[in-house]
mmCIF file of C-alpha atoms in Angstrom:
data_model
loop_
_atom_site.group_PDB
_atom_site.id
_atom_site.type_symbol
_atom_site.label_atom_id
_atom_site.label_comp_id
_atom_site.label_asym_id
_atom_site.label_seq_id
_atom_site.Cartn_x
_atom_site.Cartn_y
_atom_site.Cartn_z
ATOM 1 C CA MET O 1 -14.958 32.873 10.326
ATOM 2 C CA LYS O 2 -12.108 34.524 8.436
ATOM 3 C CA CYS O 3 -8.478 33.433 8.775
ATOM 4 C CA ASP O 4 -5.602 35.391 7.285
ATOM 5 C CA ILE O 5 -1.908 34.395 7.472
ATOM 6 C CA ARG O 6 0.187 37.528 7.747
ATOM 7 C CA TYR O 7 3.933 38.370 8.065
ATOM 8 C CA LYS O 8 4.902 35.454 5.746
ATOM 9 C CA PRO O 9 7.289 33.769 5.316
ATOM 10 C CA ALA O 10 9.631 34.399 8.307
ATOM 11 C CA PHE O 11 7.379 35.625 11.030
ATOM 12 C CA ALA O 12 3.970 34.224 10.017
ATOM 13 C CA ALA O 13 0.894 34.657 12.305
ATOM 14 C CA ILE O 14 -2.771 33.706 11.924
ATOM 15 C CA PHE O 15 -5.275 36.541 12.283
ATOM 16 C CA VAL O 16 -8.668 35.003 13.007
ATOM 17 C CA THR O 17 -11.961 36.896 12.862
ATOM 18 C CA LEU O 18 -14.504 34.982 14.882
ATOM 19 C CA ASN O 19 -18.036 35.780 13.976
ATOM 20 C CA PRO O 20 -20.837 35.359 16.551
ATOM 21 C CA GLY O 21 -20.963 31.666 17.562
ATOM 22 C CA ASP O 22 -17.689 30.738 15.831
ATOM 23 C CA SER O 23 -14.904 28.779 17.603
ATOM 24 C CA ILE O 24 -11.400 27.568 16.800
ATOM 25 C CA THR O 25 -9.153 25.099 18.627
ATOM 26 C CA ALA O 26 -5.404 25.711 19.030
ATOM 27 C CA GLU O 27 -2.293 24.184 20.554
ATOM 28 C CA ALA O 28 -1.660 25.312 24.141
ATOM 29 C CA GLY O 29 0.473 28.505 24.081
ATOM 30 C CA ALA O 30 -0.435 29.439 20.493
ATOM 31 C CA MET O 31 -2.423 32.591 21.440
ATOM 32 C CA THR O 32 -0.619 35.921 20.804
ATOM 33 C CA SER O 33 -3.482 38.282 21.497
ATOM 34 C CA MET O 34 -7.282 38.401 21.458
ATOM 35 C CA ASP O 35 -10.299 40.582 22.158
ATOM 36 C CA GLY O 36 -11.231 40.405 25.857
ATOM 37 C CA LYS O 37 -14.749 39.011 25.226
ATOM 38 C CA ILE O 38 -13.463 35.820 23.610
ATOM 39 C CA THR O 39 -13.891 32.794 25.928
ATOM 40 C CA ILE O 40 -11.348 30.004 26.332
ATOM 41 C CA LYS O 41 -12.063 26.344 27.149
ATOM 42 C CA THR O 42 -9.130 24.021 27.909
ATOM 43 C CA GLN O 43 -9.353 20.291 27.287
ATOM 44 C CA PHE O 44 -7.222 17.254 26.626
ATOM 45 C CA SER O 45 -5.876 17.074 23.102
ATOM 46 C CA GLY O 46 -8.095 14.475 21.391
ATOM 47 C CA GLY O 47 -9.117 12.941 24.774
ATOM 48 C CA PHE O 48 -7.223 11.847 27.847
ATOM 49 C CA PHE O 49 -5.300 8.823 26.608
ATOM 50 C CA PRO O 50 -4.608 10.218 23.071
ATOM 51 C CA GLY O 51 -3.459 13.390 24.787
ATOM 52 C CA LEU O 52 -0.986 11.465 26.943
ATOM 53 C CA LEU O 53 0.355 9.652 23.919
ATOM 54 C CA LYS O 54 0.865 12.888 22.026
ATOM 55 C CA LYS O 55 2.458 14.580 25.049
ATOM 56 C CA PHE O 56 4.956 11.887 26.052
ATOM 57 C CA PHE O 57 5.652 10.172 22.720
ATOM 58 C CA GLY O 58 4.663 12.652 19.977
ATOM 59 C CA GLY O 59 6.154 15.931 21.296
ATOM 60 C CA GLU O 60 2.798 17.704 21.376
ATOM 61 C CA SER O 61 1.047 19.541 24.208
ATOM 62 C CA LEU O 62 -1.183 17.659 26.540
ATOM 63 C CA PHE O 63 -3.934 20.286 26.262
ATOM 64 C CA VAL O 64 -5.615 22.331 23.517
ATOM 65 C CA ASN O 65 -7.556 25.605 23.961
ATOM 66 C CA THR O 66 -10.911 26.301 22.198
ATOM 67 C CA PHE O 67 -11.525 30.044 21.577
ATOM 68 C CA SER O 68 -15.204 30.963 21.092
ATOM 69 C CA ASN O 69 -17.130 34.175 20.384
ATOM 70 C CA PRO O 70 -20.221 34.396 22.611
ATOM 71 C CA THR O 71 -21.109 37.947 21.595
ATOM 72 C CA GLN O 72 -23.090 39.373 18.760
ATOM 73 C CA GLN O 73 -20.176 41.135 17.038
ATOM 74 C CA PRO O 74 -16.966 39.938 15.277
ATOM 75 C CA LEU O 75 -13.940 39.433 17.542
ATOM 76 C CA THR O 76 -10.239 39.126 16.631
ATOM 77 C CA LEU O 77 -7.804 36.449 17.754
ATOM 78 C CA VAL O 78 -4.081 36.119 16.752
ATOM 79 C CA LEU O 79 -2.327 32.703 16.846
ATOM 80 C CA THR O 80 1.256 31.763 16.042
ATOM 81 C CA GLN O 81 3.968 29.166 16.601
ATOM 82 C CA SER O 82 6.985 29.267 18.868
ATOM 83 C CA THR O 83 9.575 28.941 16.095
ATOM 84 C CA ILE O 84 10.500 31.468 13.415
ATOM 85 C CA GLY O 85 9.079 30.462 10.065
ATOM 86 C CA ASP O 86 6.123 30.093 7.775
ATOM 87 C CA ILE O 87 2.572 28.927 8.396
ATOM 88 C CA ALA O 88 0.346 27.003 5.923
ATOM 89 C CA SER O 89 -3.214 25.660 5.990
ATOM 90 C CA VAL O 90 -5.022 22.769 4.397
ATOM 91 C CA ASP O 91 -8.769 22.260 3.817
ATOM 92 C CA LEU O 92 -9.120 18.628 4.640
ATOM 93 C CA ARG O 93 -12.485 17.935 2.921
ATOM 94 C CA GLY O 94 -12.630 14.350 4.251
ATOM 95 C CA SER O 95 -8.925 13.701 3.916
ATOM 96 C CA THR O 96 -6.280 12.966 6.535
ATOM 97 C CA LEU O 97 -2.892 14.439 7.270
ATOM 98 C CA CYS O 98 -0.069 13.453 9.638
ATOM 99 C CA PHE O 99 2.144 15.995 11.372
ATOM 100 C CA GLN O 100 5.655 15.812 12.758
ATOM 101 C CA PRO O 101 6.028 16.813 16.432
ATOM 102 C CA GLY O 102 5.422 20.546 16.989
ATOM 103 C CA ALA O 103 3.977 21.365 13.528
ATOM 104 C CA TYR O 104 0.304 21.588 14.461
ATOM 105 C CA ILE O 105 -1.037 25.045 15.466
ATOM 106 C CA CYS O 106 -4.878 25.080 15.255
ATOM 107 C CA HIS O 107 -7.987 23.826 13.465
ATOM 108 C CA THR O 108 -11.568 24.852 12.776
ATOM 109 C CA SER O 109 -14.668 22.884 13.709
ATOM 110 C CA GLY O 110 -15.164 19.544 11.958
ATOM 111 C CA VAL O 111 -11.510 18.466 12.417
ATOM 112 C CA ASN O 112 -10.615 15.430 14.556
ATOM 113 C CA LEU O 113 -7.310 15.045 16.358
ATOM 114 C CA GLY O 114 -5.823 11.627 16.797
ATOM 115 C CA VAL O 115 -2.468 9.776 16.950
ATOM 116 C CA ARG O 116 -0.787 7.446 14.524
ATOM 117 C CA TRP O 117 1.915 4.929 15.305
ATOM 118 C CA ALA O 118 5.153 5.919 13.577
ATOM 119 C CA GLY O 119 7.404 2.990 14.582
ATOM 120 C CA LEU O 120 10.658 2.471 16.477
ATOM 121 C CA LYS O 121 12.732 3.655 13.566
ATOM 122 C CA SER O 122 11.026 7.067 13.722
ATOM 123 C CA TRP O 123 11.714 7.215 17.441
ATOM 124 C CA PHE O 124 15.415 6.319 17.043
ATOM 125 C CA SER O 125 15.854 9.104 14.502
ATOM 126 C CA GLY O 126 14.357 11.631 16.934
ATOM 127 C CA GLU O 127 11.003 11.917 15.121
ATOM 128 C CA GLY O 128 8.837 10.411 17.928
ATOM 129 C CA LEU O 129 6.875 7.139 18.324
ATOM 130 C CA PHE O 130 3.562 8.727 17.353
ATOM 131 C CA LYS O 131 2.467 11.342 14.877
ATOM 132 C CA LEU O 132 -0.430 13.710 15.298
ATOM 133 C CA GLN O 133 -3.139 12.792 12.777
ATOM 134 C CA VAL O 134 -5.936 15.203 11.730
ATOM 135 C CA SER O 135 -8.961 14.215 9.702
ATOM 136 C CA GLY O 136 -12.529 15.289 8.887
ATOM 137 C CA ASN O 137 -13.922 18.377 7.184
ATOM 138 C CA GLY O 138 -12.405 21.603 8.205
ATOM 139 C CA ARG O 139 -9.265 23.735 7.955
ATOM 140 C CA VAL O 140 -6.025 22.900 9.823
ATOM 141 C CA PHE O 141 -3.056 25.235 10.253
ATOM 142 C CA PHE O 142 0.514 24.139 10.735
ATOM 143 C CA GLY O 143 3.920 25.834 10.976
ATOM 144 C CA ALA O 144 7.577 25.152 10.205
ATOM 145 C CA TYR O 145 11.032 26.435 10.916
ATOM 146 C CA GLY O 146 11.844 28.289 7.728
ATOM 147 C CA GLY O 147 9.825 28.188 4.530
ATOM 148 C CA ILE O 148 7.278 25.518 3.636
ATOM 149 C CA THR O 149 7.249 23.593 0.373
ATOM 150 C CA LYS O 150 4.433 21.291 -0.784
ATOM 151 C CA LYS O 151 5.480 18.397 -3.034
ATOM 152 C CA ARG O 152 3.637 15.542 -4.692
ATOM 153 C CA ILE O 153 5.599 12.268 -4.736
ATOM 154 C CA ASN O 154 4.842 9.177 -6.754
ATOM 155 C CA SER O 155 7.746 6.895 -5.845
ATOM 156 C CA GLU O 156 10.750 6.950 -3.509
ATOM 157 C CA PHE O 157 11.805 10.335 -2.204
ATOM 158 C CA VAL O 158 14.585 11.055 0.322
ATOM 159 C CA VAL O 159 14.270 13.755 2.980
ATOM 160 C CA ASP O 160 16.797 14.585 5.623
ATOM 161 C CA THR O 161 15.441 13.977 9.113
ATOM 162 C CA GLY O 162 14.074 17.149 10.647
ATOM 163 C CA HIS O 163 12.849 18.627 7.339
ATOM 164 C CA LEU O 164 9.611 16.679 6.935
ATOM 165 C CA VAL O 165 6.667 18.670 8.385
ATOM 166 C CA ALA O 166 3.499 16.820 7.255
ATOM 167 C CA TYR O 167 2.443 14.026 4.946
ATOM 168 C CA GLU O 168 -0.589 12.108 3.791
ATOM 169 C CA PRO O 169 -1.119 8.718 5.543
ATOM 170 C CA GLY O 170 -0.572 6.813 2.302
ATOM 171 C CA ILE O 171 3.090 7.776 2.508
ATOM 172 C CA GLN O 172 5.351 5.176 4.116
ATOM 173 C CA MET O 173 8.444 6.310 6.018
ATOM 174 C CA ASN O 174 11.554 4.176 6.322
ATOM 175 C CA ILE O 175 14.345 5.702 8.409
ATOM 176 C CA GLY O 176 17.843 4.707 7.291
ATOM 177 C CA LEU O 177 21.337 5.859 6.668
ATOM 178 C CA ALA O 178 21.939 8.290 3.806
ATOM 179 C CA GLY O 179 24.468 5.841 2.329
ATOM 180 C CA GLY O 180 26.970 3.458 3.703
ATOM 181 C CA LEU O 181 27.909 3.585 7.396
ATOM 182 C CA VAL O 182 31.232 5.341 6.860
ATOM 183 C CA GLY O 183 29.877 7.641 4.127
ATOM 184 C CA SER O 184 26.830 8.643 6.159
ATOM 185 C CA VAL O 185 29.054 9.575 9.122
ATOM 186 C CA THR O 186 31.736 11.391 7.229
ATOM 187 C CA SER O 187 29.303 13.262 4.997
ATOM 188 C CA GLY O 188 27.359 14.622 7.988
ATOM 189 C CA GLU O 189 24.012 13.403 6.545
ATOM 190 C CA GLY O 190 23.473 10.575 8.994
ATOM 191 C CA PHE O 191 19.888 9.352 9.025
ATOM 192 C CA VAL O 192 17.330 10.202 6.315
ATOM 193 C CA ASN O 193 13.607 9.529 5.673
ATOM 194 C CA ARG O 194 13.073 7.351 2.638
ATOM 195 C CA LEU O 195 9.467 8.037 1.713
ATOM 196 C CA THR O 196 7.589 5.765 -0.635
ATOM 197 C CA GLY O 197 4.022 5.876 -1.999
ATOM 198 C CA THR O 198 1.817 8.450 -3.635
ATOM 199 C CA GLY O 199 0.614 11.638 -1.961
ATOM 200 C CA ASP O 200 1.453 15.101 -0.786
ATOM 201 C CA ILE O 201 4.224 15.977 1.613
ATOM 202 C CA TYR O 202 5.229 19.271 3.210
ATOM 203 C CA LEU O 203 8.874 20.182 3.799
ATOM 204 C CA GLN O 204 10.545 22.900 5.920
ATOM 205 C CA SER O 205 13.603 24.654 4.557
ATOM 206 C CA ARG O 206 15.437 24.696 7.886
ATOM 207 C CA SER O 207 15.954 22.174 10.683
ATOM 208 C CA ILE O 208 15.769 22.925 14.435
ATOM 209 C CA ASP O 209 18.317 20.162 15.074
ATOM 210 C CA GLY O 210 20.631 21.787 12.568
ATOM 211 C CA LEU O 211 20.314 25.043 14.343
ATOM 212 C CA VAL O 212 21.078 23.444 17.711
ATOM 213 C CA LYS O 213 24.204 21.737 16.327
ATOM 214 C CA TYR O 214 25.411 25.039 14.885
ATOM 215 C CA VAL O 215 24.805 27.103 18.098
ATOM 216 C CA ARG O 216 25.917 24.588 20.791
ATOM 217 C CA PRO O 217 29.677 24.835 20.134
ATOM 218 C CA LYS O 218 29.473 28.633 20.248
ATOM 219 C CA LEU O 219 27.951 28.588 23.756
ATOM 220 C CA TYR O 220 30.834 26.785 25.392
#
């Protein structure tokens, strides 16, 4: 299997070449185009109950689609995300990664999908009660609104809510005010993620919530 990310960074898409017998699993609705001989199998995302948790508490789709090549020739599949922005990939190699709602796009074989409890503070800040957790040995693709930055943290690091895309499970999140109550409200910063621990995080340069707040007054 060959996977190329094209049209980076604003309109990224994943061009997948499925060799005979290859398959790739993607979020429902991620397919842009494909060769007609590719087969599709739809199933619950990570199983029935984990799929329900991800759907109703994690902001993910209830189903995923597995695209397979049953022929004896290479076939092409194009996958993308619904938002405008960049797409990145990680080779897990036995590691685990947690995604914010809506970031996951697809994964190759050997990757397991699960859910991770995020806590009530995460829910109150609009980040969801559960996070999608991927683990195993394989390649996972995820997207963001805007550009994607990978950063290694070793102590406390503050991220505005809506800008954290993915993080390693060793990172602890603590949702709180950016400063004092009055200062947080008047500065417009509100809630922030105070991350602690050691590991990699992935940030997006724009926020969907910020876009909504900007556009809403102009529509009325």
